[in-house]
Amino acid sequence: DTGVSQDPRHKITKRGQNVTFRCDPISEHNRLYWYRQTLGQGPEFLTYFQNEAQLEKSRLLSDRFSAERPKGSFSTLEIQRTEQGDSAMYLCASGLMTGHEAFFGQGTRLTVV
Amino acid sequence: RKEVEQDPGPFNVPEGATVAFNCTYSNSASQSFFWYRQDCRKEPKLLMSVYSSGNEDGRFTAQLNRASQYISLLIRDSKLSDSATYLCVVDLGGSQGNLIFGKGTKLSVKP
C-alpha cells in the first residue's frame, strides 16, 4: 500500500494523559499536513511541514500540541495533558508540491474520557 | 471573516437535478483552489482542481472568479452516488503552503 498511513486508527485515553499519533506519508511527498476534524465540520488546519521544516502552525493550536517530522519522512503529533475537547478525528495528508493534490490518510479517531 | 466560507447545507435534491455550491475565500494571495469530496466516516479525496478559465469533468464544472474571490461547483444530472460532503479548499502557496478547508456542504441526492 503506497498511500498515506496513520497509526493508530483509534485511541481512547483518559483525560490528562499524553497521546502520540504517527503519520507515514507517500514516500516522495515533501509536504505533510495535520488536520483535526469534528462532526459536521471541515478539516481544521493544525500544522504543515515542508520536508523536515515546520513552516506553519495554527494559532488555534495550544502549547499542549507538538508535531515533528525529524527526517522529512514520517511525522508524529503529540497531545499532552489531553482534554475532552481534544476528542476528534486527526487527519494527516501529504502532497508533492504547492498547487498539487493532497492525499489523506484514514485518520486517527481520538476519544478522551 | 473566515478564510474559506461555503454555503450552509444540507442540500436535498432529487436524482437528475442540477445543484450548485458556492465558496468565498478571504486571502487574495491564494494561489490554488480545489474541491474535495468526503463520504461519511471517510477521508477527504480530491474531486477536481479549479482553474481561472473554468474546468469541466463529466457532470462536474468548477469555476473561479479571482476578482470576487469566489469559487463554484456545479453538478448536473445528480446521481445517488453524489451524496457526500463537498469541501472547498484554498492553497496559499509558497512558504504558506497550508491547505485551508471550508466547513463543507452536505449533499443528499434522493431517488
JSON list of C-alpha atoms in Angstrom, two decimals:
[
{"chain": "A", "resi": 1, "resn": "ASP", "atom": "CA", "xyz": [0.00, 0.00, 0.00]},
{"chain": "A", "resi": 2, "resn": "THR", "atom": "CA", "xyz": [1.61, 3.25, -1.12]},
{"chain": "A", "resi": 3, "resn": "GLY", "atom": "CA", "xyz": [-0.96, 5.64, 0.36]},
{"chain": "A", "resi": 4, "resn": "VAL", "atom": "CA", "xyz": [-0.78, 7.75, 3.50]},
{"chain": "A", "resi": 5, "resn": "SER", "atom": "CA", "xyz": [-0.99, 5.60, 6.60]},
{"chain": "A", "resi": 6, "resn": "GLN", "atom": "CA", "xyz": [-1.84, 6.66, 10.12]},
{"chain": "A", "resi": 7, "resn": "ASP", "atom": "CA", "xyz": [-1.42, 4.80, 13.36]},
{"chain": "A", "resi": 8, "resn": "PRO", "atom": "CA", "xyz": [-3.32, 4.06, 15.49]},
{"chain": "A", "resi": 9, "resn": "ARG", "atom": "CA", "xyz": [-6.73, 4.19, 13.81]},
{"chain": "A", "resi": 10, "resn": "HIS", "atom": "CA", "xyz": [-8.48, 4.61, 17.15]},
{"chain": "A", "resi": 11, "resn": "LYS", "atom": "CA", "xyz": [-7.28, 5.81, 20.53]},
{"chain": "A", "resi": 12, "resn": "ILE", "atom": "CA", "xyz": [-9.21, 6.05, 23.77]},
{"chain": "A", "resi": 13, "resn": "THR", "atom": "CA", "xyz": [-7.42, 7.81, 26.57]},
{"chain": "A", "resi": 14, "resn": "LYS", "atom": "CA", "xyz": [-8.17, 9.23, 29.97]},
{"chain": "A", "resi": 15, "resn": "ARG", "atom": "CA", "xyz": [-8.18, 12.98, 30.48]},
{"chain": "A", "resi": 16, "resn": "GLY", "atom": "CA", "xyz": [-4.75, 14.23, 31.42]},
{"chain": "A", "resi": 17, "resn": "GLN", "atom": "CA", "xyz": [-2.83, 11.51, 29.59]},
{"chain": "A", "resi": 18, "resn": "ASN", "atom": "CA", "xyz": [-0.42, 12.16, 26.72]},
{"chain": "A", "resi": 19, "resn": "VAL", "atom": "CA", "xyz": [-1.01, 10.63, 23.31]},
{"chain": "A", "resi": 20, "resn": "THR", "atom": "CA", "xyz": [1.13, 10.38, 20.18]},
{"chain": "A", "resi": 21, "resn": "PHE", "atom": "CA", "xyz": [-0.02, 9.69, 16.66]},
{"chain": "A", "resi": 22, "resn": "ARG", "atom": "CA", "xyz": [2.08, 8.69, 13.70]},
{"chain": "A", "resi": 23, "resn": "CYS", "atom": "CA", "xyz": [1.71, 9.50, 10.01]},
{"chain": "A", "resi": 24, "resn": "ASP", "atom": "CA", "xyz": [3.64, 7.89, 7.17]},
{"chain": "A", "resi": 25, "resn": "PRO", "atom": "CA", "xyz": [3.21, 9.98, 4.01]},
{"chain": "A", "resi": 26, "resn": "ILE", "atom": "CA", "xyz": [3.56, 8.87, 0.43]},
{"chain": "A", "resi": 27, "resn": "SER", "atom": "CA", "xyz": [7.30, 8.38, 0.05]},
{"chain": "A", "resi": 28, "resn": "GLU", "atom": "CA", "xyz": [8.19, 11.07, -2.50]},
{"chain": "A", "resi": 29, "resn": "HIS", "atom": "CA", "xyz": [5.93, 13.74, -0.95]},
{"chain": "A", "resi": 30, "resn": "ASN", "atom": "CA", "xyz": [7.73, 16.60, 0.75]},
{"chain": "A", "resi": 31, "resn": "ARG", "atom": "CA", "xyz": [4.65, 18.35, 2.11]},
{"chain": "A", "resi": 32, "resn": "LEU", "atom": "CA", "xyz": [2.87, 16.97, 5.14]},
{"chain": "A", "resi": 33, "resn": "TYR", "atom": "CA", "xyz": [-0.20, 18.39, 6.88]},
{"chain": "A", "resi": 34, "resn": "TRP", "atom": "CA", "xyz": [-2.06, 17.66, 10.10]},
{"chain": "A", "resi": 35, "resn": "TYR", "atom": "CA", "xyz": [-5.73, 18.48, 10.49]},
{"chain": "A", "resi": 36, "resn": "ARG", "atom": "CA", "xyz": [-8.37, 17.98, 13.15]},
{"chain": "A", "resi": 37, "resn": "GLN", "atom": "CA", "xyz": [-11.98, 17.28, 12.23]},
{"chain": "A", "resi": 38, "resn": "THR", "atom": "CA", "xyz": [-15.07, 17.14, 14.41]},
{"chain": "A", "resi": 39, "resn": "LEU", "atom": "CA", "xyz": [-18.54, 16.03, 13.39]},
{"chain": "A", "resi": 40, "resn": "GLY", "atom": "CA", "xyz": [-20.19, 18.35, 10.89]},
{"chain": "A", "resi": 41, "resn": "GLN", "atom": "CA", "xyz": [-17.09, 20.48, 10.38]},
{"chain": "A", "resi": 42, "resn": "GLY", "atom": "CA", "xyz": [-14.46, 20.63, 7.69]},
{"chain": "A", "resi": 43, "resn": "PRO", "atom": "CA", "xyz": [-10.86, 19.67, 8.46]},
{"chain": "A", "resi": 44, "resn": "GLU", "atom": "CA", "xyz": [-9.26, 22.33, 10.67]},
{"chain": "A", "resi": 45, "resn": "PHE", "atom": "CA", "xyz": [-5.64, 23.09, 9.83]},
{"chain": "A", "resi": 46, "resn": "LEU", "atom": "CA", "xyz": [-3.16, 22.32, 12.63]},
{"chain": "A", "resi": 47, "resn": "THR", "atom": "CA", "xyz": [0.31, 22.40, 11.12]},
{"chain": "A", "resi": 48, "resn": "TYR", "atom": "CA", "xyz": [2.32, 21.95, 7.94]},
{"chain": "A", "resi": 49, "resn": "PHE", "atom": "CA", "xyz": [5.79, 20.63, 7.11]},
{"chain": "A", "resi": 50, "resn": "GLN", "atom": "CA", "xyz": [7.88, 21.04, 4.03]},
{"chain": "A", "resi": 51, "resn": "ASN", "atom": "CA", "xyz": [10.43, 18.26, 4.35]},
{"chain": "A", "resi": 52, "resn": "GLU", "atom": "CA", "xyz": [11.59, 18.42, 7.99]},
{"chain": "A", "resi": 53, "resn": "ALA", "atom": "CA", "xyz": [10.80, 22.12, 8.45]},
{"chain": "A", "resi": 54, "resn": "GLN", "atom": "CA", "xyz": [7.60, 23.06, 10.24]},
{"chain": "A", "resi": 55, "resn": "LEU", "atom": "CA", "xyz": [6.56, 26.09, 8.21]},
{"chain": "A", "resi": 56, "resn": "GLU", "atom": "CA", "xyz": [3.14, 26.86, 9.59]},
{"chain": "A", "resi": 57, "resn": "LYS", "atom": "CA", "xyz": [1.31, 26.26, 12.81]},
{"chain": "A", "resi": 58, "resn": "SER", "atom": "CA", "xyz": [-2.27, 27.20, 13.52]},
{"chain": "A", "resi": 59, "resn": "ARG", "atom": "CA", "xyz": [-2.85, 29.90, 16.11]},
{"chain": "A", "resi": 60, "resn": "LEU", "atom": "CA", "xyz": [-5.59, 27.62, 17.41]},
{"chain": "A", "resi": 61, "resn": "LEU", "atom": "CA", "xyz": [-3.02, 25.03, 18.39]},
{"chain": "A", "resi": 62, "resn": "SER", "atom": "CA", "xyz": [-2.26, 25.28, 22.09]},
{"chain": "A", "resi": 63, "resn": "ASP", "atom": "CA", "xyz": [1.16, 24.56, 23.52]},
{"chain": "A", "resi": 64, "resn": "ARG", "atom": "CA", "xyz": [-0.11, 21.11, 24.51]},
{"chain": "A", "resi": 65, "resn": "PHE", "atom": "CA", "xyz": [0.19, 20.14, 20.85]},
{"chain": "A", "resi": 66, "resn": "SER", "atom": "CA", "xyz": [3.51, 19.46, 19.18]},
{"chain": "A", "resi": 67, "resn": "ALA", "atom": "CA", "xyz": [4.44, 17.90, 15.88]},
{"chain": "A", "resi": 68, "resn": "GLU", "atom": "CA", "xyz": [7.70, 16.67, 14.43]},
{"chain": "A", "resi": 69, "resn": "ARG", "atom": "CA", "xyz": [8.97, 15.35, 11.18]},
{"chain": "A", "resi": 70, "resn": "PRO", "atom": "CA", "xyz": [12.58, 14.56, 12.09]},
{"chain": "A", "resi": 71, "resn": "LYS", "atom": "CA", "xyz": [13.95, 13.24, 8.82]},
{"chain": "A", "resi": 72, "resn": "GLY", "atom": "CA", "xyz": [11.42, 14.65, 6.44]},
{"chain": "A", "resi": 73, "resn": "SER", "atom": "CA", "xyz": [9.65, 11.32, 6.22]},
{"chain": "A", "resi": 74, "resn": "PHE", "atom": "CA", "xyz": [7.15, 10.18, 8.87]},
{"chain": "A", "resi": 75, "resn": "SER", "atom": "CA", "xyz": [5.62, 12.65, 11.30]},
{"chain": "A", "resi": 76, "resn": "THR", "atom": "CA", "xyz": [4.30, 12.45, 14.84]},
{"chain": "A", "resi": 77, "resn": "LEU", "atom": "CA", "xyz": [1.66, 14.58, 16.54]},
{"chain": "A", "resi": 78, "resn": "GLU", "atom": "CA", "xyz": [1.71, 14.62, 20.33]},
{"chain": "A", "resi": 79, "resn": "ILE", "atom": "CA", "xyz": [-1.02, 15.96, 22.57]},
{"chain": "A", "resi": 80, "resn": "GLN", "atom": "CA", "xyz": [-0.04, 16.44, 26.20]},
{"chain": "A", "resi": 81, "resn": "ARG", "atom": "CA", "xyz": [-2.48, 16.54, 29.11]},
{"chain": "A", "resi": 82, "resn": "THR", "atom": "CA", "xyz": [-5.43, 15.63, 26.93]},
{"chain": "A", "resi": 83, "resn": "GLU", "atom": "CA", "xyz": [-8.80, 17.28, 27.50]},
{"chain": "A", "resi": 84, "resn": "GLN", "atom": "CA", "xyz": [-12.27, 16.14, 26.48]},
{"chain": "A", "resi": 85, "resn": "GLY", "atom": "CA", "xyz": [-12.33, 18.88, 23.87]},
{"chain": "A", "resi": 86, "resn": "ASP", "atom": "CA", "xyz": [-9.44, 17.17, 22.10]},
{"chain": "A", "resi": 87, "resn": "SER", "atom": "CA", "xyz": [-11.76, 14.33, 21.08]},
{"chain": "A", "resi": 88, "resn": "ALA", "atom": "CA", "xyz": [-11.81, 14.41, 17.28]},
{"chain": "A", "resi": 89, "resn": "MET", "atom": "CA", "xyz": [-10.54, 12.76, 14.14]},
{"chain": "A", "resi": 90, "resn": "TYR", "atom": "CA", "xyz": [-6.90, 13.67, 13.45]},
{"chain": "A", "resi": 91, "resn": "LEU", "atom": "CA", "xyz": [-6.10, 13.57, 9.77]},
{"chain": "A", "resi": 92, "resn": "CYS", "atom": "CA", "xyz": [-2.72, 13.57, 8.09]},
{"chain": "A", "resi": 93, "resn": "ALA", "atom": "CA", "xyz": [-2.22, 14.44, 4.43]},
{"chain": "A", "resi": 94, "resn": "SER", "atom": "CA", "xyz": [0.79, 14.59, 2.14]},
{"chain": "A", "resi": 95, "resn": "GLY", "atom": "CA", "xyz": [1.45, 16.28, -1.17]},
{"chain": "A", "resi": 96, "resn": "LEU", "atom": "CA", "xyz": [4.17, 16.64, -3.75]},
{"chain": "A", "resi": 97, "resn": "MET", "atom": "CA", "xyz": [4.33, 20.42, -4.08]},
{"chain": "A", "resi": 98, "resn": "THR", "atom": "CA", "xyz": [2.23, 23.52, -3.82]},
{"chain": "A", "resi": 99, "resn": "GLY", "atom": "CA", "xyz": [-0.72, 23.60, -6.18]},
{"chain": "A", "resi": 100, "resn": "HIS", "atom": "CA", "xyz": [-0.97, 19.85, -6.28]},
{"chain": "A", "resi": 101, "resn": "GLU", "atom": "CA", "xyz": [-3.41, 17.41, -4.72]},
{"chain": "A", "resi": 102, "resn": "ALA", "atom": "CA", "xyz": [-3.00, 16.39, -1.09]},
{"chain": "A", "resi": 103, "resn": "PHE", "atom": "CA", "xyz": [-3.71, 12.77, -0.23]},
{"chain": "A", "resi": 104, "resn": "PHE", "atom": "CA", "xyz": [-5.23, 11.95, 3.12]},
{"chain": "A", "resi": 105, "resn": "GLY", "atom": "CA", "xyz": [-4.77, 9.05, 5.45]},
{"chain": "A", "resi": 106, "resn": "GLN", "atom": "CA", "xyz": [-7.77, 7.40, 7.08]},
{"chain": "A", "resi": 107, "resn": "GLY", "atom": "CA", "xyz": [-7.22, 9.32, 10.28]},
{"chain": "A", "resi": 108, "resn": "THR", "atom": "CA", "xyz": [-6.83, 8.58, 13.96]},
{"chain": "A", "resi": 109, "resn": "ARG", "atom": "CA", "xyz": [-10.01, 8.89, 15.98]},
{"chain": "A", "resi": 110, "resn": "LEU", "atom": "CA", "xyz": [-9.22, 10.15, 19.49]},
{"chain": "A", "resi": 111, "resn": "THR", "atom": "CA", "xyz": [-11.70, 9.80, 22.33]},
{"chain": "A", "resi": 112, "resn": "VAL", "atom": "CA", "xyz": [-10.81, 11.42, 25.65]},
{"chain": "A", "resi": 113, "resn": "VAL", "atom": "CA", "xyz": [-12.86, 10.09, 28.56]},
{"chain": "B", "resi": 1, "resn": "ARG", "atom": "CA", "xyz": [-14.26, 36.72, 8.39]},
{"chain": "B", "resi": 2, "resn": "LYS", "atom": "CA", "xyz": [-13.48, 33.03, 7.97]},
{"chain": "B", "resi": 3, "resn": "GLU", "atom": "CA", "xyz": [-10.75, 32.18, 5.49]},
{"chain": "B", "resi": 4, "resn": "VAL", "atom": "CA", "xyz": [-12.96, 29.89, 3.42]},
{"chain": "B", "resi": 5, "resn": "GLU", "atom": "CA", "xyz": [-16.75, 30.08, 3.60]},
{"chain": "B", "resi": 6, "resn": "GLN", "atom": "CA", "xyz": [-19.24, 27.79, 1.97]},
{"chain": "B", "resi": 7, "resn": "ASP", "atom": "CA", "xyz": [-22.98, 27.62, 1.53]},
{"chain": "B", "resi": 8, "resn": "PRO", "atom": "CA", "xyz": [-24.57, 26.15, 4.61]},
{"chain": "B", "resi": 9, "resn": "GLY", "atom": "CA", "xyz": [-26.17, 22.77, 3.90]},
{"chain": "B", "resi": 10, "resn": "PRO", "atom": "CA", "xyz": [-27.68, 20.38, 3.66]},
{"chain": "B", "resi": 11, "resn": "PHE", "atom": "CA", "xyz": [-28.81, 20.30, 0.05]},
{"chain": "B", "resi": 12, "resn": "ASN", "atom": "CA", "xyz": [-31.50, 17.69, -0.53]},
{"chain": "B", "resi": 13, "resn": "VAL", "atom": "CA", "xyz": [-32.18, 17.16, -4.23]},
{"chain": "B", "resi": 14, "resn": "PRO", "atom": "CA", "xyz": [-33.88, 14.53, -6.40]},
{"chain": "B", "resi": 15, "resn": "GLU", "atom": "CA", "xyz": [-31.93, 12.38, -8.81]},
{"chain": "B", "resi": 16, "resn": "GLY", "atom": "CA", "xyz": [-31.30, 14.19, -12.07]},
{"chain": "B", "resi": 17, "resn": "ALA", "atom": "CA", "xyz": [-31.29, 17.65, -10.50]},
{"chain": "B", "resi": 18, "resn": "THR", "atom": "CA", "xyz": [-28.63, 20.27, -11.07]},
{"chain": "B", "resi": 19, "resn": "VAL", "atom": "CA", "xyz": [-27.07, 21.64, -7.90]},
{"chain": "B", "resi": 20, "resn": "ALA", "atom": "CA", "xyz": [-24.57, 24.45, -7.38]},
{"chain": "B", "resi": 21, "resn": "PHE", "atom": "CA", "xyz": [-22.23, 25.06, -4.46]},
{"chain": "B", "resi": 22, "resn": "ASN", "atom": "CA", "xyz": [-20.57, 28.38, -3.76]},
{"chain": "B", "resi": 23, "resn": "CYS", "atom": "CA", "xyz": [-17.47, 29.27, -1.81]},
{"chain": "B", "resi": 24, "resn": "THR", "atom": "CA", "xyz": [-15.68, 32.52, -0.98]},
{"chain": "B", "resi": 25, "resn": "TYR", "atom": "CA", "xyz": [-12.15, 32.98, 0.32]},
{"chain": "B", "resi": 26, "resn": "SER", "atom": "CA", "xyz": [-10.60, 35.90, 2.16]},
{"chain": "B", "resi": 27, "resn": "ASN", "atom": "CA", "xyz": [-6.91, 35.80, 1.21]},
{"chain": "B", "resi": 28, "resn": "SER", "atom": "CA", "xyz": [-6.38, 37.45, -2.15]},
{"chain": "B", "resi": 29, "resn": "ALA", "atom": "CA", "xyz": [-2.89, 35.91, -2.35]},
{"chain": "B", "resi": 30, "resn": "SER", "atom": "CA", "xyz": [-4.37, 32.41, -2.56]},
{"chain": "B", "resi": 31, "resn": "GLN", "atom": "CA", "xyz": [-2.85, 30.55, -5.45]},
{"chain": "B", "resi": 32, "resn": "SER", "atom": "CA", "xyz": [-4.61, 27.23, -5.99]},
{"chain": "B", "resi": 33, "resn": "PHE", "atom": "CA", "xyz": [-8.13, 26.06, -5.48]},
{"chain": "B", "resi": 34, "resn": "PHE", "atom": "CA", "xyz": [-9.78, 22.68, -5.20]},
{"chain": "B", "resi": 35, "resn": "TRP", "atom": "CA", "xyz": [-13.00, 20.87, -4.50]},
{"chain": "B", "resi": 36, "resn": "TYR", "atom": "CA", "xyz": [-12.69, 17.77, -2.31]},
{"chain": "B", "resi": 37, "resn": "ARG", "atom": "CA", "xyz": [-15.37, 15.20, -1.62]},
{"chain": "B", "resi": 38, "resn": "GLN", "atom": "CA", "xyz": [-15.78, 13.48, 1.73]},
{"chain": "B", "resi": 39, "resn": "ASP", "atom": "CA", "xyz": [-18.03, 10.47, 2.21]},
{"chain": "B", "resi": 40, "resn": "CYS", "atom": "CA", "xyz": [-19.42, 9.71, 5.64]},
{"chain": "B", "resi": 41, "resn": "ARG", "atom": "CA", "xyz": [-16.70, 8.49, 8.01]},
{"chain": "B", "resi": 42, "resn": "LYS", "atom": "CA", "xyz": [-14.10, 8.56, 5.24]},
{"chain": "B", "resi": 43, "resn": "GLU", "atom": "CA", "xyz": [-11.15, 10.80, 4.48]},
{"chain": "B", "resi": 44, "resn": "PRO", "atom": "CA", "xyz": [-11.45, 13.70, 2.02]},
{"chain": "B", "resi": 45, "resn": "LYS", "atom": "CA", "xyz": [-10.48, 12.98, -1.57]},
{"chain": "B", "resi": 46, "resn": "LEU", "atom": "CA", "xyz": [-9.79, 15.36, -4.43]},
{"chain": "B", "resi": 47, "resn": "LEU", "atom": "CA", "xyz": [-12.77, 15.85, -6.72]},
{"chain": "B", "resi": 48, "resn": "MET", "atom": "CA", "xyz": [-11.22, 18.43, -9.01]},
{"chain": "B", "resi": 49, "resn": "SER", "atom": "CA", "xyz": [-8.86, 21.36, -9.18]},
{"chain": "B", "resi": 50, "resn": "VAL", "atom": "CA", "xyz": [-10.29, 24.77, -10.09]},
{"chain": "B", "resi": 51, "resn": "TYR", "atom": "CA", "xyz": [-8.69, 26.91, -12.78]},
{"chain": "B", "resi": 52, "resn": "SER", "atom": "CA", "xyz": [-9.26, 30.53, -13.70]},
{"chain": "B", "resi": 53, "resn": "SER", "atom": "CA", "xyz": [-10.57, 29.55, -17.10]},
{"chain": "B", "resi": 54, "resn": "GLY", "atom": "CA", "xyz": [-13.09, 27.17, -15.55]},
{"chain": "B", "resi": 55, "resn": "ASN", "atom": "CA", "xyz": [-12.91, 23.44, -16.00]},
{"chain": "B", "resi": 56, "resn": "GLU", "atom": "CA", "xyz": [-15.27, 20.57, -16.54]},
{"chain": "B", "resi": 57, "resn": "ASP", "atom": "CA", "xyz": [-15.06, 16.89, -15.70]},
{"chain": "B", "resi": 58, "resn": "GLY", "atom": "CA", "xyz": [-18.07, 15.00, -16.92]},
{"chain": "B", "resi": 59, "resn": "ARG", "atom": "CA", "xyz": [-21.08, 16.20, -14.94]},
{"chain": "B", "resi": 60, "resn": "PHE", "atom": "CA", "xyz": [-18.96, 18.47, -12.76]},
{"chain": "B", "resi": 61, "resn": "THR", "atom": "CA", "xyz": [-18.00, 22.05, -13.62]},
{"chain": "B", "resi": 62, "resn": "ALA", "atom": "CA", "xyz": [-15.80, 24.25, -11.44]},
{"chain": "B", "resi": 63, "resn": "GLN", "atom": "CA", "xyz": [-15.28, 27.97, -11.83]},
{"chain": "B", "resi": 64, "resn": "LEU", "atom": "CA", "xyz": [-13.04, 30.56, -10.20]},
{"chain": "B", "resi": 65, "resn": "ASN", "atom": "CA", "xyz": [-13.52, 34.31, -10.07]},
{"chain": "B", "resi": 66, "resn": "ARG", "atom": "CA", "xyz": [-10.35, 35.82, -8.61]},
{"chain": "B", "resi": 67, "resn": "ALA", "atom": "CA", "xyz": [-11.68, 39.36, -8.62]},
{"chain": "B", "resi": 68, "resn": "SER", "atom": "CA", "xyz": [-14.63, 38.36, -6.44]},
{"chain": "B", "resi": 69, "resn": "GLN", "atom": "CA", "xyz": [-12.65, 35.68, -4.55]},
{"chain": "B", "resi": 70, "resn": "TYR", "atom": "CA", "xyz": [-15.37, 33.21, -5.38]},
{"chain": "B", "resi": 71, "resn": "ILE", "atom": "CA", "xyz": [-15.35, 29.53, -6.37]},
{"chain": "B", "resi": 72, "resn": "SER", "atom": "CA", "xyz": [-18.25, 27.42, -7.55]},
{"chain": "B", "resi": 73, "resn": "LEU", "atom": "CA", "xyz": [-19.05, 23.79, -8.27]},
{"chain": "B", "resi": 74, "resn": "LEU", "atom": "CA", "xyz": [-21.94, 22.73, -10.48]},
{"chain": "B", "resi": 75, "resn": "ILE", "atom": "CA", "xyz": [-23.18, 19.15, -10.56]},
{"chain": "B", "resi": 76, "resn": "ARG", "atom": "CA", "xyz": [-25.51, 18.25, -13.39]},
{"chain": "B", "resi": 77, "resn": "ASP", "atom": "CA", "xyz": [-27.78, 15.19, -13.56]},
{"chain": "B", "resi": 78, "resn": "SER", "atom": "CA", "xyz": [-27.21, 14.29, -9.90]},
{"chain": "B", "resi": 79, "resn": "LYS", "atom": "CA", "xyz": [-26.77, 10.62, -9.04]},
{"chain": "B", "resi": 80, "resn": "LEU", "atom": "CA", "xyz": [-27.46, 8.89, -5.74]},
{"chain": "B", "resi": 81, "resn": "SER", "atom": "CA", "xyz": [-23.70, 8.25, -5.53]},
{"chain": "B", "resi": 82, "resn": "ASP", "atom": "CA", "xyz": [-23.05, 12.01, -5.50]},
{"chain": "B", "resi": 83, "resn": "SER", "atom": "CA", "xyz": [-24.36, 12.13, -1.93]},
{"chain": "B", "resi": 84, "resn": "ALA", "atom": "CA", "xyz": [-21.42, 13.33, 0.16]},
{"chain": "B", "resi": 85, "resn": "THR", "atom": "CA", "xyz": [-19.96, 16.45, 1.73]},
{"chain": "B", "resi": 86, "resn": "TYR", "atom": "CA", "xyz": [-18.22, 18.80, -0.69]},
{"chain": "B", "resi": 87, "resn": "LEU", "atom": "CA", "xyz": [-15.28, 20.77, 0.67]},
{"chain": "B", "resi": 88, "resn": "CYS", "atom": "CA", "xyz": [-13.91, 23.96, -0.84]},
{"chain": "B", "resi": 89, "resn": "VAL", "atom": "CA", "xyz": [-10.13, 24.17, -0.42]},
{"chain": "B", "resi": 90, "resn": "VAL", "atom": "CA", "xyz": [-7.67, 27.03, -0.88]},
{"chain": "B", "resi": 91, "resn": "ASP", "atom": "CA", "xyz": [-3.89, 26.69, -1.14]},
{"chain": "B", "resi": 92, "resn": "LEU", "atom": "CA", "xyz": [-1.98, 29.81, -0.11]},
{"chain": "B", "resi": 93, "resn": "GLY", "atom": "CA", "xyz": [1.11, 28.55, -1.91]},
{"chain": "B", "resi": 94, "resn": "GLY", "atom": "CA", "xyz": [4.80, 29.24, -1.35]},
{"chain": "B", "resi": 95, "resn": "SER", "atom": "CA", "xyz": [6.02, 29.00, 2.23]},
{"chain": "B", "resi": 96, "resn": "GLN", "atom": "CA", "xyz": [2.43, 29.46, 3.40]},
{"chain": "B", "resi": 97, "resn": "GLY", "atom": "CA", "xyz": [1.60, 26.21, 1.75]},
{"chain": "B", "resi": 98, "resn": "ASN", "atom": "CA", "xyz": [-1.13, 25.12, 4.08]},
{"chain": "B", "resi": 99, "resn": "LEU", "atom": "CA", "xyz": [-4.39, 23.99, 2.57]},
{"chain": "B", "resi": 100, "resn": "ILE", "atom": "CA", "xyz": [-7.38, 25.70, 4.15]},
{"chain": "B", "resi": 101, "resn": "PHE", "atom": "CA", "xyz": [-10.69, 23.86, 4.08]},
{"chain": "B", "resi": 102, "resn": "GLY", "atom": "CA", "xyz": [-14.18, 25.22, 4.26]},
{"chain": "B", "resi": 103, "resn": "LYS", "atom": "CA", "xyz": [-16.70, 23.60, 6.59]},
{"chain": "B", "resi": 104, "resn": "GLY", "atom": "CA", "xyz": [-18.22, 21.67, 3.71]},
{"chain": "B", "resi": 105, "resn": "THR", "atom": "CA", "xyz": [-21.68, 21.43, 2.22]},
{"chain": "B", "resi": 106, "resn": "LYS", "atom": "CA", "xyz": [-23.59, 18.21, 2.60]},
{"chain": "B", "resi": 107, "resn": "LEU", "atom": "CA", "xyz": [-25.46, 16.94, -0.44]},
{"chain": "B", "resi": 108, "resn": "SER", "atom": "CA", "xyz": [-28.14, 14.25, -0.30]},
{"chain": "B", "resi": 109, "resn": "VAL", "atom": "CA", "xyz": [-29.50, 13.00, -3.59]},
{"chain": "B", "resi": 110, "resn": "LYS", "atom": "CA", "xyz": [-32.82, 11.20, -3.21]},
{"chain": "B", "resi": 111, "resn": "PRO", "atom": "CA", "xyz": [-34.44, 8.71, -5.60]}
]
